mmCIF file of C-alpha atoms and ligand atoms in Angstrom:
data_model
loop_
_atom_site.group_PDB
_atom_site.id
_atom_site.type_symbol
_atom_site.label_atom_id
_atom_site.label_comp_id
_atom_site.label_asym_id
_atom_site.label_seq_id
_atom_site.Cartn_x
_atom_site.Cartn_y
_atom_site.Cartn_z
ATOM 1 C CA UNK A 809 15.414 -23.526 4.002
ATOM 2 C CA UNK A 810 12.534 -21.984 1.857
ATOM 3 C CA UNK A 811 13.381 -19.274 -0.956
ATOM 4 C CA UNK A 812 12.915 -15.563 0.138
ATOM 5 C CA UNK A 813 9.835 -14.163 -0.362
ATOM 6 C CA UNK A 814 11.084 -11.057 -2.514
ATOM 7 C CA UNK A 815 8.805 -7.889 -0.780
ATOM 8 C CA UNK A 816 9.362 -4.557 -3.083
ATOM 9 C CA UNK A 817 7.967 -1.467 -0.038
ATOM 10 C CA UNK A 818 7.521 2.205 -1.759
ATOM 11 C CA UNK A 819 7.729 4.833 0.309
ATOM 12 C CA UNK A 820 10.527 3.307 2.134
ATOM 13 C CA UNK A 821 11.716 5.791 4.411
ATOM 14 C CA UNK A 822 8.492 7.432 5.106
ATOM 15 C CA UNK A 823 6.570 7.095 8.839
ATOM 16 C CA UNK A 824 4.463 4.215 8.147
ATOM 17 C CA UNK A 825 7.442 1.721 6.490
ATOM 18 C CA UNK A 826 9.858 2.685 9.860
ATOM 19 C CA UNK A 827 7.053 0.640 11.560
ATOM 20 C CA UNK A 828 6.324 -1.606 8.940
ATOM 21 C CA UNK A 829 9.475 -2.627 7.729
ATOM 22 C CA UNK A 830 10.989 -4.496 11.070
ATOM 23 C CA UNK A 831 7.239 -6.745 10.974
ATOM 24 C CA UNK A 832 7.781 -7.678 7.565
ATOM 25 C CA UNK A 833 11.550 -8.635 8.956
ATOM 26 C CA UNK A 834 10.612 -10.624 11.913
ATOM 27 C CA UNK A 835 8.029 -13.086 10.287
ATOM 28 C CA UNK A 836 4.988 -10.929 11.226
ATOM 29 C CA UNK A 837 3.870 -10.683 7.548
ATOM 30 C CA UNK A 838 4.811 -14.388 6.033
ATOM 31 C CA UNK A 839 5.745 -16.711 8.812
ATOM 32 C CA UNK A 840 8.491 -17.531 11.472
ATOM 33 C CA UNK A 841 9.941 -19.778 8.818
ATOM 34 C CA UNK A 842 9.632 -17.733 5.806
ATOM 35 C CA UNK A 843 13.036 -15.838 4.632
ATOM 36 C CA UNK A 844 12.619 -12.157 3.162
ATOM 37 C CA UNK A 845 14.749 -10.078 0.937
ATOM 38 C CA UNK A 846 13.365 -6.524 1.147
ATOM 39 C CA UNK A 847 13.641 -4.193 -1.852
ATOM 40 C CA UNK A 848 12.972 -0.614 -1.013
ATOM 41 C CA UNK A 849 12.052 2.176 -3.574
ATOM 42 C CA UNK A 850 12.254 5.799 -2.414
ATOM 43 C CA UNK A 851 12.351 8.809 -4.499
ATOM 44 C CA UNK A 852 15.538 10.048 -5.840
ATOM 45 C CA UNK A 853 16.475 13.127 -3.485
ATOM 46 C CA UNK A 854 19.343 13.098 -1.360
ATOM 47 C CA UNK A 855 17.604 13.819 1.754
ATOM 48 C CA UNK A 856 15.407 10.813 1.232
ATOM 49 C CA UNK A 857 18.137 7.924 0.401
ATOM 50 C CA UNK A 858 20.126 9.638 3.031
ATOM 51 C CA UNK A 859 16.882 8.125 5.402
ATOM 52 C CA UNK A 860 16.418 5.151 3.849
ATOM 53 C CA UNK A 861 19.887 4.261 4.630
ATOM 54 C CA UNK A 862 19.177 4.870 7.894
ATOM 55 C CA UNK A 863 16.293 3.082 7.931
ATOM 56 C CA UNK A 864 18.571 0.332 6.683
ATOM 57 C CA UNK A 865 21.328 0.082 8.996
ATOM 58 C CA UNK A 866 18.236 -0.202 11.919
ATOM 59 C CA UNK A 867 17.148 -3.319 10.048
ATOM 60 C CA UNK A 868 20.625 -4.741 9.950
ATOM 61 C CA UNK A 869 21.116 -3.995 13.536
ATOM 62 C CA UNK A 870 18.142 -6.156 14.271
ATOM 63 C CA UNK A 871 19.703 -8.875 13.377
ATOM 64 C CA UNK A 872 16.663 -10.273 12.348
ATOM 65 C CA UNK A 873 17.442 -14.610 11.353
ATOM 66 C CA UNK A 874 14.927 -13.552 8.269
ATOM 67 C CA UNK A 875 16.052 -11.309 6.695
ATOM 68 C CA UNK A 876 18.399 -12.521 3.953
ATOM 69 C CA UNK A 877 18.855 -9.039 1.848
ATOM 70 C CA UNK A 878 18.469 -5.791 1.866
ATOM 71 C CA UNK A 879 18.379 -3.489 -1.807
ATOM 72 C CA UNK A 880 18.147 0.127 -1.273
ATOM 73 C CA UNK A 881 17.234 1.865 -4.808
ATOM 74 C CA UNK A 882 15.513 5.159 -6.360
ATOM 75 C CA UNK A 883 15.014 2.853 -9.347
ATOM 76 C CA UNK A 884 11.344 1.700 -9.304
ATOM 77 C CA UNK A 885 12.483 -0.888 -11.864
ATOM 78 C CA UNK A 886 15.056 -2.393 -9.521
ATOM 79 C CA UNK A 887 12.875 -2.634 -6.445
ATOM 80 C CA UNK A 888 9.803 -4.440 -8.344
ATOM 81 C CA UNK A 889 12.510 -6.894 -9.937
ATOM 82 C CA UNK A 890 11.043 -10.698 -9.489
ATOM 83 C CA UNK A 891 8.502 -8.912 -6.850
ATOM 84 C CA UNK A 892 6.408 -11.736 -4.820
ATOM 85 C CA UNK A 893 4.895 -9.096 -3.270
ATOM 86 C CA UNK A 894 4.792 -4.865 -3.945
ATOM 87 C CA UNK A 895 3.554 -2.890 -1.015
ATOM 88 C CA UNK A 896 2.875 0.658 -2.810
ATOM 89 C CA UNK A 897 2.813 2.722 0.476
ATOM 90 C CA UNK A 898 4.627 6.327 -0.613
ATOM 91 C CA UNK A 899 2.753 8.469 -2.225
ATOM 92 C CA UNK A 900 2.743 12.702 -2.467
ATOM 93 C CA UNK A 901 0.968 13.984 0.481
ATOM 94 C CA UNK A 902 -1.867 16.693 0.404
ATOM 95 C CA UNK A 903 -0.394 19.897 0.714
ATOM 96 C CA UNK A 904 -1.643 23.241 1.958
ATOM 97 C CA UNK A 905 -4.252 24.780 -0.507
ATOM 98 C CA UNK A 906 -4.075 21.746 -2.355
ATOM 99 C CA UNK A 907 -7.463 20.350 -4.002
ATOM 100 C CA UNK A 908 -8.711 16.676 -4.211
ATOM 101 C CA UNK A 909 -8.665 16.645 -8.071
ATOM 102 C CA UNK A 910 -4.898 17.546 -7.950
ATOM 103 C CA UNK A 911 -3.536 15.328 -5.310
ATOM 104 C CA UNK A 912 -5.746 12.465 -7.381
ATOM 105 C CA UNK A 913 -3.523 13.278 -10.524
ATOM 106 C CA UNK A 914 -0.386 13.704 -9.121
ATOM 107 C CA UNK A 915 -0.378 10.472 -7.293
ATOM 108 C CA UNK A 916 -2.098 8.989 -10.215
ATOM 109 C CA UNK A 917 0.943 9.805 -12.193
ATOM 110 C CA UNK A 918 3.015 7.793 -9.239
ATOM 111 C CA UNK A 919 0.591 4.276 -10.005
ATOM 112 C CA UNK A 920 0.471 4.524 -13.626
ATOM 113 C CA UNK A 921 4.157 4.417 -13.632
ATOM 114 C CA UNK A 922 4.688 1.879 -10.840
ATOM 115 C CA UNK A 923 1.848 -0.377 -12.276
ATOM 116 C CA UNK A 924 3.412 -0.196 -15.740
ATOM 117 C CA UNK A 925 6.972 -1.543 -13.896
ATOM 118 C CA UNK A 926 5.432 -4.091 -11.606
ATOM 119 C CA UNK A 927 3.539 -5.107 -14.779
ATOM 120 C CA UNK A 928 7.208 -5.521 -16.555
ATOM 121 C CA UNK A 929 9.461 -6.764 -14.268
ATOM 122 C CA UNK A 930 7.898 -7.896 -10.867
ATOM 123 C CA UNK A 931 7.438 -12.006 -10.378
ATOM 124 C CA UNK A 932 4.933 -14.213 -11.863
ATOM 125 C CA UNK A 933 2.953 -14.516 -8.945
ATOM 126 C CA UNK A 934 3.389 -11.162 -7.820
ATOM 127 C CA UNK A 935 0.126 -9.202 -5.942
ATOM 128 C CA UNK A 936 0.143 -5.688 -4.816
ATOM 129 C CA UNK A 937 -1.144 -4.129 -1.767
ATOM 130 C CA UNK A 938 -1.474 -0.097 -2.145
ATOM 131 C CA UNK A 939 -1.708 1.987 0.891
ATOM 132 C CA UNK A 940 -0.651 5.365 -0.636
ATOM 133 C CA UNK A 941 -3.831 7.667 -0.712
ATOM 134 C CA UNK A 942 -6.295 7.796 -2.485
ATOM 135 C CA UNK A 943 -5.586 4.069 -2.096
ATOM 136 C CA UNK A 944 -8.677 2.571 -4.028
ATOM 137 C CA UNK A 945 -8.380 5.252 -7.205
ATOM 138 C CA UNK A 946 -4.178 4.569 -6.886
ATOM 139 C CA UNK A 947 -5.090 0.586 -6.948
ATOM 140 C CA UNK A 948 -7.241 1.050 -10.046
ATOM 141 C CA UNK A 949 -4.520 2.971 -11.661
ATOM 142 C CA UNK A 950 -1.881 0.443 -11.476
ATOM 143 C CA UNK A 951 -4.333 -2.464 -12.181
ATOM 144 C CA UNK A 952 -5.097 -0.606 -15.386
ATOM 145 C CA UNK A 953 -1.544 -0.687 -16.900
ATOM 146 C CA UNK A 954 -1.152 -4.263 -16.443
ATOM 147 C CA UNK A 955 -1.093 -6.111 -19.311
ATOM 148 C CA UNK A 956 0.007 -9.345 -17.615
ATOM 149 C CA UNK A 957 -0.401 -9.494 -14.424
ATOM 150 C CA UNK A 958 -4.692 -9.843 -13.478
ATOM 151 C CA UNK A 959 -6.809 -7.221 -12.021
ATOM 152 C CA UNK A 960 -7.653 -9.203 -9.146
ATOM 153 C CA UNK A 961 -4.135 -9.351 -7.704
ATOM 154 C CA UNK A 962 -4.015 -5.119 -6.977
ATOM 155 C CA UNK A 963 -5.715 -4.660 -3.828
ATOM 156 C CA UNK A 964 -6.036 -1.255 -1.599
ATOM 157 C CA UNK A 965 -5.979 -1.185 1.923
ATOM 158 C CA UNK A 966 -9.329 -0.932 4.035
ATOM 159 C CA UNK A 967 -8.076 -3.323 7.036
ATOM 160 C CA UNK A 968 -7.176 -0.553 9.302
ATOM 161 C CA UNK A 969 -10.432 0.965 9.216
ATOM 162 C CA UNK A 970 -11.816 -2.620 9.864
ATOM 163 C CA UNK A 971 -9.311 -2.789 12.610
ATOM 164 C CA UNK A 972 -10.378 0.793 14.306
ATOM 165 C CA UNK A 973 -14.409 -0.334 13.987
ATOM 166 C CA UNK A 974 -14.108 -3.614 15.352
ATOM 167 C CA UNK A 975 -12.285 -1.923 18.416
ATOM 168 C CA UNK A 976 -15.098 0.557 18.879
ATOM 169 C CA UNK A 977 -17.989 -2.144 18.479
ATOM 170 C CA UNK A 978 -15.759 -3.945 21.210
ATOM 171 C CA UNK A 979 -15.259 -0.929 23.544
ATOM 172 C CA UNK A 980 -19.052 0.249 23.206
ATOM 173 C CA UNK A 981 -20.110 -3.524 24.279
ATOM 174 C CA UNK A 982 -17.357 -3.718 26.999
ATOM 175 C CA UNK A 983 -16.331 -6.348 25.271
ATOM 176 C CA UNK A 984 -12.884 -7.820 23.828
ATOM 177 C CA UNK A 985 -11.930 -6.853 20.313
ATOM 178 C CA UNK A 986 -11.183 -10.687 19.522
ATOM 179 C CA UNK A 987 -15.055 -10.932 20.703
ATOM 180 C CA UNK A 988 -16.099 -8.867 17.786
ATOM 181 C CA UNK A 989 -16.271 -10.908 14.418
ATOM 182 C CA UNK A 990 -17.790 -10.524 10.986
ATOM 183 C CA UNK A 991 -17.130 -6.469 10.855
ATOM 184 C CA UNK A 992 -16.848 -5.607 7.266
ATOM 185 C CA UNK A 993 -15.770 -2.146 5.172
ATOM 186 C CA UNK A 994 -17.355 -1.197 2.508
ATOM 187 C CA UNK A 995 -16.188 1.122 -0.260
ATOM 188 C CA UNK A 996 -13.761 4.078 -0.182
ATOM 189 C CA UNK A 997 -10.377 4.144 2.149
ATOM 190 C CA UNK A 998 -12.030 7.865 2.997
ATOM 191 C CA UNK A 999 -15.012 8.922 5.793
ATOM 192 C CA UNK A 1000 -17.677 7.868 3.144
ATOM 193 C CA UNK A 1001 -16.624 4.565 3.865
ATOM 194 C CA UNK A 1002 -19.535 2.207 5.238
ATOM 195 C CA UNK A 1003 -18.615 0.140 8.467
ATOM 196 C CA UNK A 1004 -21.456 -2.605 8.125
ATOM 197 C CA UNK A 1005 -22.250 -3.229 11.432
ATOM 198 C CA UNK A 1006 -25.788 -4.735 10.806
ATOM 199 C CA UNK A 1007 -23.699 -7.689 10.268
ATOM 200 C CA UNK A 1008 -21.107 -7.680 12.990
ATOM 201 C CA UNK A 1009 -21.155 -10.174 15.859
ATOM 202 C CA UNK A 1010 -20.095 -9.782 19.391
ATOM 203 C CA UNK A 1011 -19.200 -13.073 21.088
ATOM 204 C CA UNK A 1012 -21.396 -14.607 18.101
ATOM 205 C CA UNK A 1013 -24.433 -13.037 18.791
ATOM 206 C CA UNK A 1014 -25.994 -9.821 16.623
ATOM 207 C CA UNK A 1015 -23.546 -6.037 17.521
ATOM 208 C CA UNK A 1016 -26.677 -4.739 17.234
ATOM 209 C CA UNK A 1017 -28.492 -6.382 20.247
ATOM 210 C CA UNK A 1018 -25.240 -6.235 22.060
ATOM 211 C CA UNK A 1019 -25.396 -2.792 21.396
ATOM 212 C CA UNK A 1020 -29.317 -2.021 21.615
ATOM 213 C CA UNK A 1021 -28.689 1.801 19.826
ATOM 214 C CA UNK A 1022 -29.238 1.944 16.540
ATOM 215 C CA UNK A 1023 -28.471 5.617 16.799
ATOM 216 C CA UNK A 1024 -25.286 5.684 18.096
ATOM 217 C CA UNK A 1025 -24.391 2.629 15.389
ATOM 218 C CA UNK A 1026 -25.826 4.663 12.384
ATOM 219 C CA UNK A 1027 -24.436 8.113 13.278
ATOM 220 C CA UNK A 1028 -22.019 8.123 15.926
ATOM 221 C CA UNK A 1029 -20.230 4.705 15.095
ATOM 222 C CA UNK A 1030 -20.158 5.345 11.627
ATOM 223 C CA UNK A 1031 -18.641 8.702 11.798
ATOM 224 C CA UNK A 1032 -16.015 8.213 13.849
ATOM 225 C CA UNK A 1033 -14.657 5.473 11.936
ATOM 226 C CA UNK A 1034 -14.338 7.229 8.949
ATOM 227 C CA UNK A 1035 -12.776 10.172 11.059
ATOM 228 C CA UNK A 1036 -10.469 8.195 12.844
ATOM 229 C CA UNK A 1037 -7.789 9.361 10.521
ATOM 230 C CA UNK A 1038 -7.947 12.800 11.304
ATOM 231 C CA UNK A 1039 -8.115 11.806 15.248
ATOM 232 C CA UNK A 1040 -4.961 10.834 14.827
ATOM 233 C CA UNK A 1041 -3.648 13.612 13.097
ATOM 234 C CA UNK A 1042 -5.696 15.820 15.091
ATOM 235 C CA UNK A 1043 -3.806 14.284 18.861
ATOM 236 C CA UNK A 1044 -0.465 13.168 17.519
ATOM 237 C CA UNK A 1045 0.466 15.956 14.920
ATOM 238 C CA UNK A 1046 0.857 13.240 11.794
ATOM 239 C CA UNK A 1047 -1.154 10.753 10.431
ATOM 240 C CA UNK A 1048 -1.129 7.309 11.792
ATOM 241 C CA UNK A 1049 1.654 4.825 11.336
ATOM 242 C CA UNK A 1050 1.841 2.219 13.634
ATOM 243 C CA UNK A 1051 -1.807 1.239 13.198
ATOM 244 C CA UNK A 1052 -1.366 1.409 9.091
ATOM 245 C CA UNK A 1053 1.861 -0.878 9.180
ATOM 246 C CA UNK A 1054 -0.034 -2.903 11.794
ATOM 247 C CA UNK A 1055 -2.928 -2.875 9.326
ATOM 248 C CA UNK A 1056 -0.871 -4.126 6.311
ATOM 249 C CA UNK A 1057 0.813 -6.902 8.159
ATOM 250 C CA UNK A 1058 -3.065 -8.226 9.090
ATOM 251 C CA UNK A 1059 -3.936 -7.472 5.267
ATOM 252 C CA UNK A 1060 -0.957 -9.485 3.742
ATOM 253 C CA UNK A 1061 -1.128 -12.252 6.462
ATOM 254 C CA UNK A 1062 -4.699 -13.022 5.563
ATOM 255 C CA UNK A 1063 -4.449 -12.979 2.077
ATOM 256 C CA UNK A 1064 -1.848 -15.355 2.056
ATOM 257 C CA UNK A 1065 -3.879 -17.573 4.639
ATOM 258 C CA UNK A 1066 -6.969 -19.884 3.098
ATOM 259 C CA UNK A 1067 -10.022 -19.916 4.700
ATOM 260 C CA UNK A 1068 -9.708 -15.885 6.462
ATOM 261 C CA UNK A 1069 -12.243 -13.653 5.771
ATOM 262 C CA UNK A 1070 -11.637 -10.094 5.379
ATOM 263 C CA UNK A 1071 -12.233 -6.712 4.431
ATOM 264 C CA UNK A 1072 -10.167 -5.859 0.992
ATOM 265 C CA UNK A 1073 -10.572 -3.223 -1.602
ATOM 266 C CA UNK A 1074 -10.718 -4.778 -4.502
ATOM 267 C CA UNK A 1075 -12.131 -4.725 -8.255
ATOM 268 C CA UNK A 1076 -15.921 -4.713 -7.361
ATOM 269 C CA UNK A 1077 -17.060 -6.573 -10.135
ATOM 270 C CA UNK A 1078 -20.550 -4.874 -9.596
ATOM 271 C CA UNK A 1079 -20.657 -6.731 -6.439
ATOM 272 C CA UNK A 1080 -23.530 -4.548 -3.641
ATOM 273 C CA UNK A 1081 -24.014 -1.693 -6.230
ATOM 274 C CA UNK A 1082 -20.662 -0.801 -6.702
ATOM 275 C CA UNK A 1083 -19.432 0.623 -10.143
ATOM 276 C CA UNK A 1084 -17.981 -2.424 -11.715
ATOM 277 C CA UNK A 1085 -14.798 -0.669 -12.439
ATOM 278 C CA UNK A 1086 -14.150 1.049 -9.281
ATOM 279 C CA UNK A 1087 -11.811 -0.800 -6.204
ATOM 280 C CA UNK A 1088 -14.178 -0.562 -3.461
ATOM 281 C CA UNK A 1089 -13.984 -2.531 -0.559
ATOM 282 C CA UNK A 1090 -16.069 -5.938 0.560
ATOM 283 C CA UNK A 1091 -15.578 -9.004 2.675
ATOM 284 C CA UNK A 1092 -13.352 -11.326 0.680
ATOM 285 C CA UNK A 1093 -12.141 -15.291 1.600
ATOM 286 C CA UNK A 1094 -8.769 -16.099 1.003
ATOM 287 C CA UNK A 1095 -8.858 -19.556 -0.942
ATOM 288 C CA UNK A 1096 -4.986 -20.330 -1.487
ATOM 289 C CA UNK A 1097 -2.218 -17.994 -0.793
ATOM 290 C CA UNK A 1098 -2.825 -14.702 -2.352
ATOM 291 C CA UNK A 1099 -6.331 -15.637 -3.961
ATOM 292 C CA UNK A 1100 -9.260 -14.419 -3.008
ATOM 293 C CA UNK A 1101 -13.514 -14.914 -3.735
ATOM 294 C CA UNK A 1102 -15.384 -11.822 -2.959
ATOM 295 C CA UNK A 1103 -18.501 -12.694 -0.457
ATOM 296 C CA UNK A 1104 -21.754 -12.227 -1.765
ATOM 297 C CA UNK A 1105 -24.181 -13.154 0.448
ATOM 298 C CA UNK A 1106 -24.011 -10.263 3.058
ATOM 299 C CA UNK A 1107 -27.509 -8.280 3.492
ATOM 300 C CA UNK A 1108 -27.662 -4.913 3.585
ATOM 301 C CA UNK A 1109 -30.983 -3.124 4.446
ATOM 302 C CA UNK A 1110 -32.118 0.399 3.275
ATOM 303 C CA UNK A 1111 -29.448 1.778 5.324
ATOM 304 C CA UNK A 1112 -26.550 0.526 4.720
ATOM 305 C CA UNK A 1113 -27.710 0.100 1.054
ATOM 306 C CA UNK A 1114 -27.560 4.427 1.026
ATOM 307 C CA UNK A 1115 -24.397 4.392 2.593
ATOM 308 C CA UNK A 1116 -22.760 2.151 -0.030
ATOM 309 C CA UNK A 1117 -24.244 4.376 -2.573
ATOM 310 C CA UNK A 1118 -22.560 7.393 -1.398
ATOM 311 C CA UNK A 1119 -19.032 5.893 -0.614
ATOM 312 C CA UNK A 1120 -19.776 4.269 -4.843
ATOM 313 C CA UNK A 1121 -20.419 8.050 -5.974
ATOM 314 C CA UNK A 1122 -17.121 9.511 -4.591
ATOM 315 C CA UNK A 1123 -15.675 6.202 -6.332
ATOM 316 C CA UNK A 1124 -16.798 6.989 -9.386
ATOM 317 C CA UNK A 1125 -16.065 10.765 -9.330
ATOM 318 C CA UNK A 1126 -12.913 10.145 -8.412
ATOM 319 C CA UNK A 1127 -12.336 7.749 -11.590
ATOM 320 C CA UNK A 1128 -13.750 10.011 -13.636
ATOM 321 C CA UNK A 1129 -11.181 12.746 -12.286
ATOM 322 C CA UNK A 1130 -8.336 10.228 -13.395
ATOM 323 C CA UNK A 1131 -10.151 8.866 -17.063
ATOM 324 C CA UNK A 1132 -7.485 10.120 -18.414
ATOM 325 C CA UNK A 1133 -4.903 8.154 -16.729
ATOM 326 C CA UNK A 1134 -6.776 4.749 -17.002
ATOM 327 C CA UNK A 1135 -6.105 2.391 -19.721
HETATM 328 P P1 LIG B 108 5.301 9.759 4.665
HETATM 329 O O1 LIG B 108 5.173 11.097 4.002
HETATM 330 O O2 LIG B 108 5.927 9.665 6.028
HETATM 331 O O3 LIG B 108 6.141 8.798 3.715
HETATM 332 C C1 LIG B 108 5.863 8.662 2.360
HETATM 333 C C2 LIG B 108 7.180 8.340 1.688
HETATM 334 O O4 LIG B 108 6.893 8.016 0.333
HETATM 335 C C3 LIG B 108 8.169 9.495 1.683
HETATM 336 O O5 LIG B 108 9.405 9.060 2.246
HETATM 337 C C4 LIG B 108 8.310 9.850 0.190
HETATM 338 O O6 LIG B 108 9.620 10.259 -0.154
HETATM 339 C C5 LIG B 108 7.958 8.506 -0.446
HETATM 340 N N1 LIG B 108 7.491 8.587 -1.824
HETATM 341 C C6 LIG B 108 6.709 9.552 -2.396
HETATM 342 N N2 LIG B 108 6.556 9.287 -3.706
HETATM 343 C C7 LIG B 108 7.210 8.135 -3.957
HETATM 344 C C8 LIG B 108 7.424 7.371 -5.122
HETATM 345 N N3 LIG B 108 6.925 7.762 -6.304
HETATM 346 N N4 LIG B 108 8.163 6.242 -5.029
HETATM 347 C C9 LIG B 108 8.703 5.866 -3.854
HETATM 348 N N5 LIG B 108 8.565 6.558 -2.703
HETATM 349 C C10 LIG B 108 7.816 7.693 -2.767
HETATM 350 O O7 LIG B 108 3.853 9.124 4.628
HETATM 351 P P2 LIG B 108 3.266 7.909 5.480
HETATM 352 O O8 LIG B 108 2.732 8.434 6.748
HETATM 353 O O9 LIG B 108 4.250 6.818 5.505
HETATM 354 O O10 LIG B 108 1.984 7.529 4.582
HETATM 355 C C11 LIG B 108 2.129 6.961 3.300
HETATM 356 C C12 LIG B 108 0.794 6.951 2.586
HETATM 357 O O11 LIG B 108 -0.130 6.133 3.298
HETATM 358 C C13 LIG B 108 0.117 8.320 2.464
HETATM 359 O O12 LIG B 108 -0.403 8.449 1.145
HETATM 360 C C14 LIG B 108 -1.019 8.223 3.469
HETATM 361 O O13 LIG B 108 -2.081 9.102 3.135
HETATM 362 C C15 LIG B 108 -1.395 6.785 3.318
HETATM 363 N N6 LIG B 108 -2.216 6.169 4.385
HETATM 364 C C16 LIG B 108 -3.102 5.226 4.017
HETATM 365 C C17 LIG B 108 -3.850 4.536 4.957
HETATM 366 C C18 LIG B 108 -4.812 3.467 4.542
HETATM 367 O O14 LIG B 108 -5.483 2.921 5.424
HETATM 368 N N7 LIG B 108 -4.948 3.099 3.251
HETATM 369 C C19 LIG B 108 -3.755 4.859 6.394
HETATM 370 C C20 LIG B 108 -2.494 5.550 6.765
HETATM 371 C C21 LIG B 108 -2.028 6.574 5.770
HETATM 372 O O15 LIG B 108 -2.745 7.761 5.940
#
């Protein structure tokens, strides 16, 4: 029998973990033959445990063969304890009124702290997926408390909008969405983000001859991934949750499978004009379980090169919002 896989989930009780949390259970995350112990950090209000409890005794009635423990806390230094893995998915919502600037620093409060405790206490080998929004800003929050633990191994979450655009090149070609390969997101987890479909395949030949409308790719493809979120909101009343747990599940999966290539937000190292110290996000190749290189050789013409520069710009103002949370 292997050792658990120790998985700390924030936001434990909130829409997106109740999906989440049973894939992580039943080997969708780490394997049919890899054990989990699941340590779940929520905030400490009654009405909150009260749910997480609940979402507990749904997990035990599973009965789910991998799931060895479950620790229910509203101590963040208890849930990242020995911490293979720390999926930072709660965060404080936007609320009415409320401006960009001030949801930035409020959940920036919420990643320096957590960053500081993973940093402390969380495993040796321990690599952090954030989902909580602004997810690149929160990602470079938390990386920049860490003393110990290497930038490189705080990522953000850009797979689901990978996920929605490689369904809409699919549906636009009448194709299959395991037809469409090589779709890649760059930048921000926000609608400046740039789906970079000059370099997309369909059935291994160009999107864009599949597609034959350049229009529809630069202006009406574009947009609606970016908008997708609001979609959602916009037909279903909340934000999405199945397709962000689904979305985390692919993102874990393939960073702790060599050889897949991927869209990640990660440190962008200057990488395609980015800021060096923003988390933007770029096709990455997983080269052993939970390392990654960042691709370099993807070529971006005049167009996509603009759109990266305006998804870097909100980067950057949103890191300068937060300077005084960094370091
Ligand atoms: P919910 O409001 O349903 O749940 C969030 C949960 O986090 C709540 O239960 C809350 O009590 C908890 N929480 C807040 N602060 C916490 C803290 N400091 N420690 C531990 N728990 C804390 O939101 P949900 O729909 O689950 O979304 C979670 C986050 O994902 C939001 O920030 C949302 O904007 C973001 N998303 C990010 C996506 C991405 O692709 N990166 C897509 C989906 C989603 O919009």
């Amino acid at each position: 029998m292997k050792t658990p896989v120790r998985v700390a989930v924030t936001g434990a009780a909130g829409q997106i973990s109740y999906s989440l949390l049973p894939r992580i259970a039943d080997g969708s995350m780490f394997g049919a033959q890899q054990p989990v112990i699941l340590q779940l950090l929520e905030v400490p209000v009654e009405k909150a445990m009260k749910a997480l409890e609940g979402v507990a005794m749904e997990l035990h009635d599973c009965a789910f063969p991998l799931l060895h423990d479950l620790i229910l806390t509203d101590d963040p230094k208890q849930a990242f304890k020995d911490a293979n893995w720390c999926l930072l998915v709660g965060a404080k919502p936007r609320g009415p009124g409320m401006e960009r600037a001030d949801l930035l620093k409020d959940n920036g409060k919420i990643f320096t702290t957590q960053g500081s405790i993973i940093d402390e206490v969380a495993a040796e080998d321990a690599r952090i997926a954030v989902v909580g929004n602004p997810a690149n800003t929160n990602a470079m929050i938390a990386a920049s408390k860490a003393r110990r633990l290497p930038a490189e191994r705080f990522t953000a979450m850009v797979r689901l909008d990978e996920n929605r655009a490689r369904t809409m090149l699919a549906h636009r070609a009448g194709a299959r969405c395991s037809d469409v390969s090589d779709i890649f997101i760059f930048g921000n987890h926000s609608p400046t983000m740039f789906p970079a479909f000059g370099h997309a395949k369909i059935k291994g030949a160009p999107a864009v001859d599949a597609i034959k409308d350049r229009s529809w790719l630069e202006f009406d493809f574009c947009e609606k991934v970016g908008k997708r979120g609001a979609a959602i909101i916009a037909a279903r009343g909340s934000s999405s949750a199945a397709s962000a747990a689904n979305a985390l599940v692919d993102h874990v999966r393939d960073l702790s499978t060599p050889g897949k290539i991927h869209s990640v937000a990660v440190k962008s190292m200057g990488h395609y004009g980015f800021s060096p110290d923003v988390w933007a996000g770029m096709p990455v190749k997983t080269t052993a379980p939970g390392t990654y290189e960042i691709i370099t050789g993807v070529e971006l013409d005049e167009f996509a090169k603009s759109k990266i520069a305006a998804t870097n710009k909100e980067l950057v103002e949103e890191r300068s919002m937060v300077a005084d949370l960094i370091g």
